[in-house]
Coordinates of C-alpha atoms in Angstrom, one line a residue:
X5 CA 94.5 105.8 116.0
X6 CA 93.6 109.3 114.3
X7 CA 96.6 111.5 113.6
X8 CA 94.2 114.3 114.0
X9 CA 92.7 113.7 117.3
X10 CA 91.2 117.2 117.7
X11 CA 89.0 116.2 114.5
X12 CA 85.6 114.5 114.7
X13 CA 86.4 110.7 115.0
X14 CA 87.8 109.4 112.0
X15 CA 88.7 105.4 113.3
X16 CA 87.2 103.4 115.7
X17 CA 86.3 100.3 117.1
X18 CA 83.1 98.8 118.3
X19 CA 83.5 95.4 119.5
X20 CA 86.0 93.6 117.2
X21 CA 85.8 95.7 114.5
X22 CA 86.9 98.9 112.9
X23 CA 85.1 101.9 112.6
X24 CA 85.7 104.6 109.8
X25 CA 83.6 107.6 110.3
X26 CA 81.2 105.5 112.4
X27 CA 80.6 102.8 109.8
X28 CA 81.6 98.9 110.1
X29 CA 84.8 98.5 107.6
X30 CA 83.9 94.7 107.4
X31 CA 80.5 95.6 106.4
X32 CA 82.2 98.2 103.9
X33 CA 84.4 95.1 102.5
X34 CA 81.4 92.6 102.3
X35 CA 79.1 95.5 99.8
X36 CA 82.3 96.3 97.8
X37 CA 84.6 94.1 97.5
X38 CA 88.2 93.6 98.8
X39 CA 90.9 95.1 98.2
X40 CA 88.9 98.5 98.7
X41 CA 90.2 102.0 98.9
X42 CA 88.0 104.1 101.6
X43 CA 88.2 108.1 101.9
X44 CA 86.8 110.1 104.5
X45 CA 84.9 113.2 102.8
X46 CA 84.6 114.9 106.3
X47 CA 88.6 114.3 107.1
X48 CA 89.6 115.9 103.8
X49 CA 87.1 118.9 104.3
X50 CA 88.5 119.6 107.5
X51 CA 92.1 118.8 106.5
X52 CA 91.2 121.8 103.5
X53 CA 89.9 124.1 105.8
X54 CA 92.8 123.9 108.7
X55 CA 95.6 124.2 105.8
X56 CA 93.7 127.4 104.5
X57 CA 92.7 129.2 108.3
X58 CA 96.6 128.7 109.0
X59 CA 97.8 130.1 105.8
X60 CA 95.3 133.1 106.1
X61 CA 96.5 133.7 109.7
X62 CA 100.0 134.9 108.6
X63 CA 99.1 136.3 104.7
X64 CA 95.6 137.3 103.7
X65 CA 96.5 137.2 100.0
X66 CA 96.7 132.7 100.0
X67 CA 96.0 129.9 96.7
X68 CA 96.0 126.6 98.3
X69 CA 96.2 124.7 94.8
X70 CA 96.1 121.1 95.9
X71 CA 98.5 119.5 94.1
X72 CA 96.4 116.9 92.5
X73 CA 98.7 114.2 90.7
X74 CA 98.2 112.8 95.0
X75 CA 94.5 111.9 94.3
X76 CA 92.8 113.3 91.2
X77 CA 89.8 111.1 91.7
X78 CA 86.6 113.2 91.2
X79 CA 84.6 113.2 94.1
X80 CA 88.1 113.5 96.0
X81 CA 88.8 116.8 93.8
X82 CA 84.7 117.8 94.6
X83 CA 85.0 117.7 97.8
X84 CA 88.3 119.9 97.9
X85 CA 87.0 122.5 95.4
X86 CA 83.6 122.5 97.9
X87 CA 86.0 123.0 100.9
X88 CA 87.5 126.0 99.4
X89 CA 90.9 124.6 98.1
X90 CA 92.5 125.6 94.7
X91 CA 94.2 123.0 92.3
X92 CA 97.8 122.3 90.9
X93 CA 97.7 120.2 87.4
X94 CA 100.8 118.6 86.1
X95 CA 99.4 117.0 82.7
X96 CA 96.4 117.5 80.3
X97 CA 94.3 115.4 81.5
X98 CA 94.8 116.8 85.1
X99 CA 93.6 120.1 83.5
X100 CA 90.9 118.5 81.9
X101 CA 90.0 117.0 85.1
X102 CA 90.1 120.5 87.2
X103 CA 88.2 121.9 84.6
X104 CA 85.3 119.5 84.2
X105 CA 84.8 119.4 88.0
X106 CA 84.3 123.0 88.0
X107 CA 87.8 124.9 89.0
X108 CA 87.5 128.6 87.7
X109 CA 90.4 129.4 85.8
X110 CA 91.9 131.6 88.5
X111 CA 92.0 128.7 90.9
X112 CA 94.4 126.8 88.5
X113 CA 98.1 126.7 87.8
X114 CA 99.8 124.4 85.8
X115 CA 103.2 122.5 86.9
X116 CA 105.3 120.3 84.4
X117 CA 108.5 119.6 82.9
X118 CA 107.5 118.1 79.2
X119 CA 104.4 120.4 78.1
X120 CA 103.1 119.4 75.0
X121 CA 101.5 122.2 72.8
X122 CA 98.2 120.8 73.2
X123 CA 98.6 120.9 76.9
X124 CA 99.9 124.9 76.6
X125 CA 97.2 125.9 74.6
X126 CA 94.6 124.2 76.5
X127 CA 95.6 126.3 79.9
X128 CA 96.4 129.2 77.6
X129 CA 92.8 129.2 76.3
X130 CA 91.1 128.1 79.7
X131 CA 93.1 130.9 81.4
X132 CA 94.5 129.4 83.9
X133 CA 96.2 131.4 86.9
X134 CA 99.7 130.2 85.8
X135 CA 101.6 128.1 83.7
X136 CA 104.4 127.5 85.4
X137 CA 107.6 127.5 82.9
X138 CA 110.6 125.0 83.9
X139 CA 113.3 125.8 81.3
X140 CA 114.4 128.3 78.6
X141 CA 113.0 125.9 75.4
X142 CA 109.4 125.6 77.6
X143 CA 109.5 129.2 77.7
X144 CA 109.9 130.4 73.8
X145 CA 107.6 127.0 73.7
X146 CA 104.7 129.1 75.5
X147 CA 105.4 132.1 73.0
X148 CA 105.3 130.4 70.3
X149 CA 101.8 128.7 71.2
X150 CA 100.1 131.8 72.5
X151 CA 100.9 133.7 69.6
X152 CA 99.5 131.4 67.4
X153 CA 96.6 131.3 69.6
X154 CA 96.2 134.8 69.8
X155 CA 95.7 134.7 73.6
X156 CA 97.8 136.3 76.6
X157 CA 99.3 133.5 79.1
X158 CA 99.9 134.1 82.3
X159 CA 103.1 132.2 83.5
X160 CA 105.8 132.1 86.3
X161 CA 109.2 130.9 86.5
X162 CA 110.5 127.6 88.0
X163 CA 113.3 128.3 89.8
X164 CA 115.6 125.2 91.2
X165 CA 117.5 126.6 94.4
X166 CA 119.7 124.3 94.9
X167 CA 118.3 123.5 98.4
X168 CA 118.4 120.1 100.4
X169 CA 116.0 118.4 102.2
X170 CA 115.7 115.6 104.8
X171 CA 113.3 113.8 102.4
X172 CA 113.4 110.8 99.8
X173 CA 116.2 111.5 97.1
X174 CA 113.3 110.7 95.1
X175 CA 110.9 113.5 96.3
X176 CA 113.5 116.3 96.5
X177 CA 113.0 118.6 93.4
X178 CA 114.8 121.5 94.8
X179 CA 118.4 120.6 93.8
X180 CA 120.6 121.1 90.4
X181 CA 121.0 117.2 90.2
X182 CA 116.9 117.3 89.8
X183 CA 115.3 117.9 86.5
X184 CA 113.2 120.2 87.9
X185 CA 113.3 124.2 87.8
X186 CA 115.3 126.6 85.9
X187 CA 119.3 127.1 86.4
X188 CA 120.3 130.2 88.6
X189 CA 122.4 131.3 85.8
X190 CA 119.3 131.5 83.5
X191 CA 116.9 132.8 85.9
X192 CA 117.2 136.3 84.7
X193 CA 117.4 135.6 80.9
X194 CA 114.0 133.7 81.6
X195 CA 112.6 137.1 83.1
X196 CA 114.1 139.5 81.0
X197 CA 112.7 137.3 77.9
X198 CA 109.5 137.2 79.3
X199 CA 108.9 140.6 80.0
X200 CA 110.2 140.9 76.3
X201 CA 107.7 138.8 74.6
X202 CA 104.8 140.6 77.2
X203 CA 102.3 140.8 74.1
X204 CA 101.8 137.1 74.3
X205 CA 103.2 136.6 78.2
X206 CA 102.0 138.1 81.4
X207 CA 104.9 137.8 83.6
X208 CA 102.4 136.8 86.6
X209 CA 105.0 135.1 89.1
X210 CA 107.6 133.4 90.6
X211 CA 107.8 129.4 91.6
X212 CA 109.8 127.0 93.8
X213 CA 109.5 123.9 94.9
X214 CA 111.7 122.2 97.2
X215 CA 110.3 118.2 97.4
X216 CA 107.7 116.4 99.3
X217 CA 107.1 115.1 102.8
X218 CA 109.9 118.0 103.6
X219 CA 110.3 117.1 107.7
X220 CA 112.1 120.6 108.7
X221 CA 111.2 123.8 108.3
X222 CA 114.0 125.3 106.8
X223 CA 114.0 124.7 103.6
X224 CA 111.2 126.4 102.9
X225 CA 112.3 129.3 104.3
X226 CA 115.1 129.6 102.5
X227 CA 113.4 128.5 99.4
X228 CA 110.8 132.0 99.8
X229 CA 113.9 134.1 100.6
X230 CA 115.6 133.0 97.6
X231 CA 112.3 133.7 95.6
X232 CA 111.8 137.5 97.9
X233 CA 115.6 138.3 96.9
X234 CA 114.7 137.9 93.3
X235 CA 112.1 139.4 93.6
X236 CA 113.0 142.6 95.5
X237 CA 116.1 142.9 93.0
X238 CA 114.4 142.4 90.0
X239 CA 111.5 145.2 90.7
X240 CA 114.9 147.5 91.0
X241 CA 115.6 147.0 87.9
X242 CA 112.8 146.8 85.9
X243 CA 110.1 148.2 88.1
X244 CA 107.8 144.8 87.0
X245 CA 105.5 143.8 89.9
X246 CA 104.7 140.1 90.2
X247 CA 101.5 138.7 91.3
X248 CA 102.2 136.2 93.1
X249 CA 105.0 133.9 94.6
X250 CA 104.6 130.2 94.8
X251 CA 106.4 128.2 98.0
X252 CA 105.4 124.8 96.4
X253 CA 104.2 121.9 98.8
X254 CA 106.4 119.4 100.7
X255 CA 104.1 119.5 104.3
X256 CA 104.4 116.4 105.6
X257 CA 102.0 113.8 107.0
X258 CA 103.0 112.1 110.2
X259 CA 102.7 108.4 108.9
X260 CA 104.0 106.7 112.5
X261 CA 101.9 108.1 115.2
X262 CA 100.3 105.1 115.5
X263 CA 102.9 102.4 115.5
X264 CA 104.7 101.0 118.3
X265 CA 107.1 100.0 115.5
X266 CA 108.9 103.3 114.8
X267 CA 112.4 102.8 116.5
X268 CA 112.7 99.9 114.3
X269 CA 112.9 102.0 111.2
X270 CA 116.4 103.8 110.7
X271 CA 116.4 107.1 112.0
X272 CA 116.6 109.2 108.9
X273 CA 113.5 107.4 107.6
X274 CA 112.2 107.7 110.9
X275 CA 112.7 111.3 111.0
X276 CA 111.1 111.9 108.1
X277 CA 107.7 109.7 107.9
X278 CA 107.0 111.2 111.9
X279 CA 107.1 115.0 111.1
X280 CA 105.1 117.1 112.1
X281 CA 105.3 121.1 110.8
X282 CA 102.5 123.7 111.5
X283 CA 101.9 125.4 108.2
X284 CA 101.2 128.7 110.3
X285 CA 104.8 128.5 111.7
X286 CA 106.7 127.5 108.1
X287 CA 105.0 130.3 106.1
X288 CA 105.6 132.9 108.8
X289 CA 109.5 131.8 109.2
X290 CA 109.3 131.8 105.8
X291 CA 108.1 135.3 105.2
X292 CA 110.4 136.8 108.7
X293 CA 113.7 135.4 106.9
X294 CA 113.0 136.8 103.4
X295 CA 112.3 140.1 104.8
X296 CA 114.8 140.6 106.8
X297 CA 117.2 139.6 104.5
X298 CA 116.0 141.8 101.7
X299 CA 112.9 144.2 103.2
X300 CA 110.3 144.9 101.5
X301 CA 111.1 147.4 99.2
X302 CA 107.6 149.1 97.2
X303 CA 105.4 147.6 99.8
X304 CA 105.6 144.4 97.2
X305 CA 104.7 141.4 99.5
X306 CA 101.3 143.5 101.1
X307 CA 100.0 143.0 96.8
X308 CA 101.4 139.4 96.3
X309 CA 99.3 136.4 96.7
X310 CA 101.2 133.7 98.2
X311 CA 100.6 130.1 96.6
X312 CA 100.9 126.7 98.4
X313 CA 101.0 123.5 96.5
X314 CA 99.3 121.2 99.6
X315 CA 98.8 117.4 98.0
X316 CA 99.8 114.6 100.9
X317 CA 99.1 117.1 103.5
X318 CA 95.4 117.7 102.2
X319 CA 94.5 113.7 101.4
X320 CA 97.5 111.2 102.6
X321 CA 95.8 110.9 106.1
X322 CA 92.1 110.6 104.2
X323 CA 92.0 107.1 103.3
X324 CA 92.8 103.8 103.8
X325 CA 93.4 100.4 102.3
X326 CA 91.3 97.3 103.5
X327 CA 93.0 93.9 102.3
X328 CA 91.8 90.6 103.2
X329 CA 94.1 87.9 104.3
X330 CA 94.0 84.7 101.9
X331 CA 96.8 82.6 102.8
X332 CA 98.6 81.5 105.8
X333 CA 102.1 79.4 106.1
X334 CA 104.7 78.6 108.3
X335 CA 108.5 78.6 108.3
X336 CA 109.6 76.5 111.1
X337 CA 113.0 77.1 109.9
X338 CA 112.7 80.8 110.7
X339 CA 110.2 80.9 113.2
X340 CA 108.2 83.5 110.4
X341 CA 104.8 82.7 110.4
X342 CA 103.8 84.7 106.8
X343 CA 100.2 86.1 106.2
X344 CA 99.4 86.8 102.6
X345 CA 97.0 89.4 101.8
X346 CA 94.5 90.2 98.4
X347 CA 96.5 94.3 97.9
X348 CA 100.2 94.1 96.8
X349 CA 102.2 96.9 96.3
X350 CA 100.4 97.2 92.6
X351 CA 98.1 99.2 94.9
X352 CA 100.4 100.9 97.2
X353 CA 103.4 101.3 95.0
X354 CA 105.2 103.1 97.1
X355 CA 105.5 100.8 100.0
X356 CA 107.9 99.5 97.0
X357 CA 109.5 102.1 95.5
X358 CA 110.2 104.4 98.4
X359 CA 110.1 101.6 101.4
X360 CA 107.2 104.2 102.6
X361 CA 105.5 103.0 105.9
X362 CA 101.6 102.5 106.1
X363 CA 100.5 101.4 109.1
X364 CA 99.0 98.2 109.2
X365 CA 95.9 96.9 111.8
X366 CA 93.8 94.4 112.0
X367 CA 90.1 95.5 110.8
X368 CA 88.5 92.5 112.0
X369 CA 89.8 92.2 115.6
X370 CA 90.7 95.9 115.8
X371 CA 90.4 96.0 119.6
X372 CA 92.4 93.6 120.4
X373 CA 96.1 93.8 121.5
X374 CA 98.6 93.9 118.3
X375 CA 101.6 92.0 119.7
X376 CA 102.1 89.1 117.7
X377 CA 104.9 89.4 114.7
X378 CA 104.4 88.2 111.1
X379 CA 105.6 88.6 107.8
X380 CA 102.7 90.9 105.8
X381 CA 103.2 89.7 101.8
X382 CA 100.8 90.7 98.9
X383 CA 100.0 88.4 96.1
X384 CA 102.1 89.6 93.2
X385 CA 104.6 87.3 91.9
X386 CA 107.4 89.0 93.0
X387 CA 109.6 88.9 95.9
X388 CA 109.3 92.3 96.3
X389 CA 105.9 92.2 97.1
X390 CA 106.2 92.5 101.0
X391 CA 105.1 94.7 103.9
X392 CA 108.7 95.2 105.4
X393 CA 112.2 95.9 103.7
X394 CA 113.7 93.1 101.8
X395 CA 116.8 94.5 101.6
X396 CA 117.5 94.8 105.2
X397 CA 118.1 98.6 105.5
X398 CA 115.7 99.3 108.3
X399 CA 113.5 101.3 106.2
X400 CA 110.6 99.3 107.3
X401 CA 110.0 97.4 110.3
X402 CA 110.8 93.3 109.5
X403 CA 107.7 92.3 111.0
X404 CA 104.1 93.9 111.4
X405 CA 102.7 93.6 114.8
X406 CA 98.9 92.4 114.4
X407 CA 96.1 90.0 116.9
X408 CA 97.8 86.4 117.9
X409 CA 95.3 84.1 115.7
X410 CA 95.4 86.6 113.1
X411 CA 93.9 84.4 109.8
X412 CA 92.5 83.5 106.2
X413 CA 89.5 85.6 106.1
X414 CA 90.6 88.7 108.3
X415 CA 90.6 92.0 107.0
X416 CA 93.2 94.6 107.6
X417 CA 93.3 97.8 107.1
X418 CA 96.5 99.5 105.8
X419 CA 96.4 103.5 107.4
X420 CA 97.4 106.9 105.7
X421 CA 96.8 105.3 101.7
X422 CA 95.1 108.2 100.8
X423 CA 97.9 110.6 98.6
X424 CA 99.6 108.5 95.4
X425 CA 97.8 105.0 96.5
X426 CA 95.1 105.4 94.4
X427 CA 96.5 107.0 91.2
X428 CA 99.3 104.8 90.6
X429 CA 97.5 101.7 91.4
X430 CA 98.0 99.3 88.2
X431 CA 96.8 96.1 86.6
X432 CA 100.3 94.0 87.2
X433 CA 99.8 90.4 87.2
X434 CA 96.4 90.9 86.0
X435 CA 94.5 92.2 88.5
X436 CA 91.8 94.0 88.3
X437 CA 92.2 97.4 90.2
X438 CA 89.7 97.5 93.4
X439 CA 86.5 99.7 94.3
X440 CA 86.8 103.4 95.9
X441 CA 84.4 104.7 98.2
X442 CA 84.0 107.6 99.8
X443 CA 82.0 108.1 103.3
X444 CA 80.0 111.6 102.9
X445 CA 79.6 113.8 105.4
X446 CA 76.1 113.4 105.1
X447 CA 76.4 109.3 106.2
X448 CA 76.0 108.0 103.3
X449 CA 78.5 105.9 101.7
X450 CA 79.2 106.9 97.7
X451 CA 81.2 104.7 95.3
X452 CA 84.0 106.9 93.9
X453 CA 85.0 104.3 91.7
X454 CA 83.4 101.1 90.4
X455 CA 85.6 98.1 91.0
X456 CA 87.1 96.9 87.4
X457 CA 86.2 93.7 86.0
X458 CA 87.9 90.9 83.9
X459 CA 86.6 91.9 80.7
X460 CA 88.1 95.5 81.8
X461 CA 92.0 94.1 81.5
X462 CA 91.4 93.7 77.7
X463 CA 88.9 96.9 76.8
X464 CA 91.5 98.8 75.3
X465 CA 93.4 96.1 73.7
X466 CA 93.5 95.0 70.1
X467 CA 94.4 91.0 68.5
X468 CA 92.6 91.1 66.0

């Protein structure tokens, strides 16, 4: 059941029920509610710590920057920051978030491709490691604002390579079709413009990012040596160091090690949700194929920092999803026998938007054998609103596999919930969005987030 099995034990079972980090999940559900969001403080530490050890095996110059648009909750970001990660911001209030919780300004970079000024000069003024600059405009944007601040900004260039992935259309930012990065037939004019406006600018580095839940090494190891070449060629030219080079994230999360359900799911998507990469091996492939391609010309690389934009890798194993089955019917014209469940895809929307497979077990009869087929549906009104793939493409299994008696008033427990989950849960259908809480490493069981009320739907409305 734990994806990291060389970890402490994350999930168990005593008797019937499931055990997260030792504690009772019905017991969890019964205090706080259902649905209910549950992180593992001691998972995410580790998870922190492992990513960091095996990027300081290959480079001792490392920023992980957890990219935190995957959970920006607060005692999630704590418990990073206290782990020793770094952070990646991709809005204002991201920024504002990293700052209040206590992220020195050399821990921070800032990703993004509609900056407002605001947003500039808050990172400008907070002095933020980089602001990382995604087109020409965003550039002379940045000069404009600093100047008029009267401040230096550290920034690096987006670069989009042009590089394709095995992942989600939707999570590959690494290719001209994406919105992402800056043209290879602007790169230079960014750099040269930079290093021209360096009153206001410090030209600090140099950023790519090929997509997210990348299965296959390659591309990032292209990505770096596309970076390295630029790099090496444009300290010819000008002499200009850089300070560091950012790889991006994309490490994937294995989502189907525990489903006996996998060969159902076409092989693609398959491929994809089961990788596996060691971050050890990517960054050192990465760093081999840029240097022999190009050397190392000026000892450059021993003086870089290398950045790593970690966000599913460091929380999407972290946290799960406990829903309570309400409703129970029949289709004898089918054979379907449909459960119906308290958490629709308002609180997992990407189990909707991507087809993205969570695992789903039974929390109340957790040790008992999951062989019995049913239609999983949440209780949006929409048709959409299902555990498997409506459309038929074999991007999720058709049934989920739980206990034969399986009923109203069971809890289940959808796996692997903890990256994007939480941040773009919403109020559709009027719902108010569910507790979060977070297991300590201590034992004691924190709420992370209160569980929103009635009155809550209307706070920040006005009808009168």
């Amino acid at each position: 059941m734990d994806n990291n099995p060389g970890h402490p034990a994350y999930l168990d079972t005593r008797g019937k029920h499931l055990l997260i980090d030792g504690i009772d999940a019905l017991k969890l559900a019964d205090e706080y509610g259902s649905p209910l969001y549950v992180f593992s403080e001691r998972r995410i530490t580790q998870n922190t710590k492992d990513l960091r050890t095996a990027a300081e095996s290959v480079h001792h110059r490392i920023k992980l920057c957890y990219a935190s648009k995957a959970n920006s909750n607060m005692a999630v970001l704590a418990a990073i920051l206290r782990a020793g990660g770094d952070i990646e911001v991709n809005s204002g209030g991201e920024l504002f978030k990293a700052h209040k919780i206590g992220f020195n300004p050399d821990q921070v970079i800032f990703n993004g491709v509609s900056k407002t000024d605001q947003e500039i000069e808050d990172a400008i003024r907070y002095g933020i490691m980089s602001i990382n600059v995604d087109s020409l405009w965003e550039l002379d944007q940045v000069v404009r604002v600093a100047r008029k601040a009267g401040k230096r900004a550290n920034v690096a260039i987006r670069l989009v390579p042009e590089i394709v992935t095995r992942s989600h259309i939707g999570l590959q930012t690494g290719l001209l079709s994406s919105k992402f990065g800056i043209s290879p037939s602007q790169v230079e004019e960014a750099f040269v413009k930079a290093l021209n406006a360096s009153d206001v600018i410090n030209l600090a580095g140099i950023h790519i990012h090929v997509g997210s839940q990348t299965p296959d090494p390659h591309p990032f190891a292209a990505a770096f040596a596309e970076m390295w070449r630029f790099v090496i060629e444009f300290y010819r030219k000008t002499g200009h160091r850089f300070s560091h080079i950012n790889i991006g994230g994309g490490l994937p999360v294995n989502y189907l090690q525990d489903t006996p359900q996998s060969r159902e799911i076409a092989g693609r998507e398959r491929d994809m949700l089961s990788a596996q990469l060691n971050p050890a091996e990517v960054l050192r492939s990465a760093l081999d194929e840029a240097l022999s391609m190009s050397g190392d010309e000026g000892g450059l690389l021993g003086d870089l920092t290398i950045v790593l934009e970690p966000g599913r890798r460091i929380v999407g194993d972290t946290g799960l999803l406990l829903t309570r089955v309400c409703n129970i019917k029949a289709r004898p014209e089918t054979g379907d026998t449909w459960l119906l469940t308290d958490a629709g895809y308002s609180l997992a929307i990407s189990m909707a938007m991507y087809k993205w497979y969570y695992h789903l077990i039974s929390a109340s009869h957790a040790g008992e054998p999951h062989k019995t087929p049913y239609k999983v549906a949440g209780p949006l009104c929409d048709s959409g609103d299902v555990y498997f793939d409506l459309e038929g493409e074999s991007r999720l299994p058709n049934y989920r596999l739980l206990p034969e008696g399986t009923a109203p008033g069971d809890m289940l427990a959808l796996l692997n919930v903890g990256a994007y989950a939480l941040d773009q849960a919403s109020n559709y259908n009027g719902r108010p969005k569910p507790a979060a809480v977070m297991l300590k490493e201590s034992g004691e069981i924190k709420l992370i987030r209160r569980a929103e009320t009635y009155e809550d739907l209307y706070a920040l409305d006005a009808w009168t």
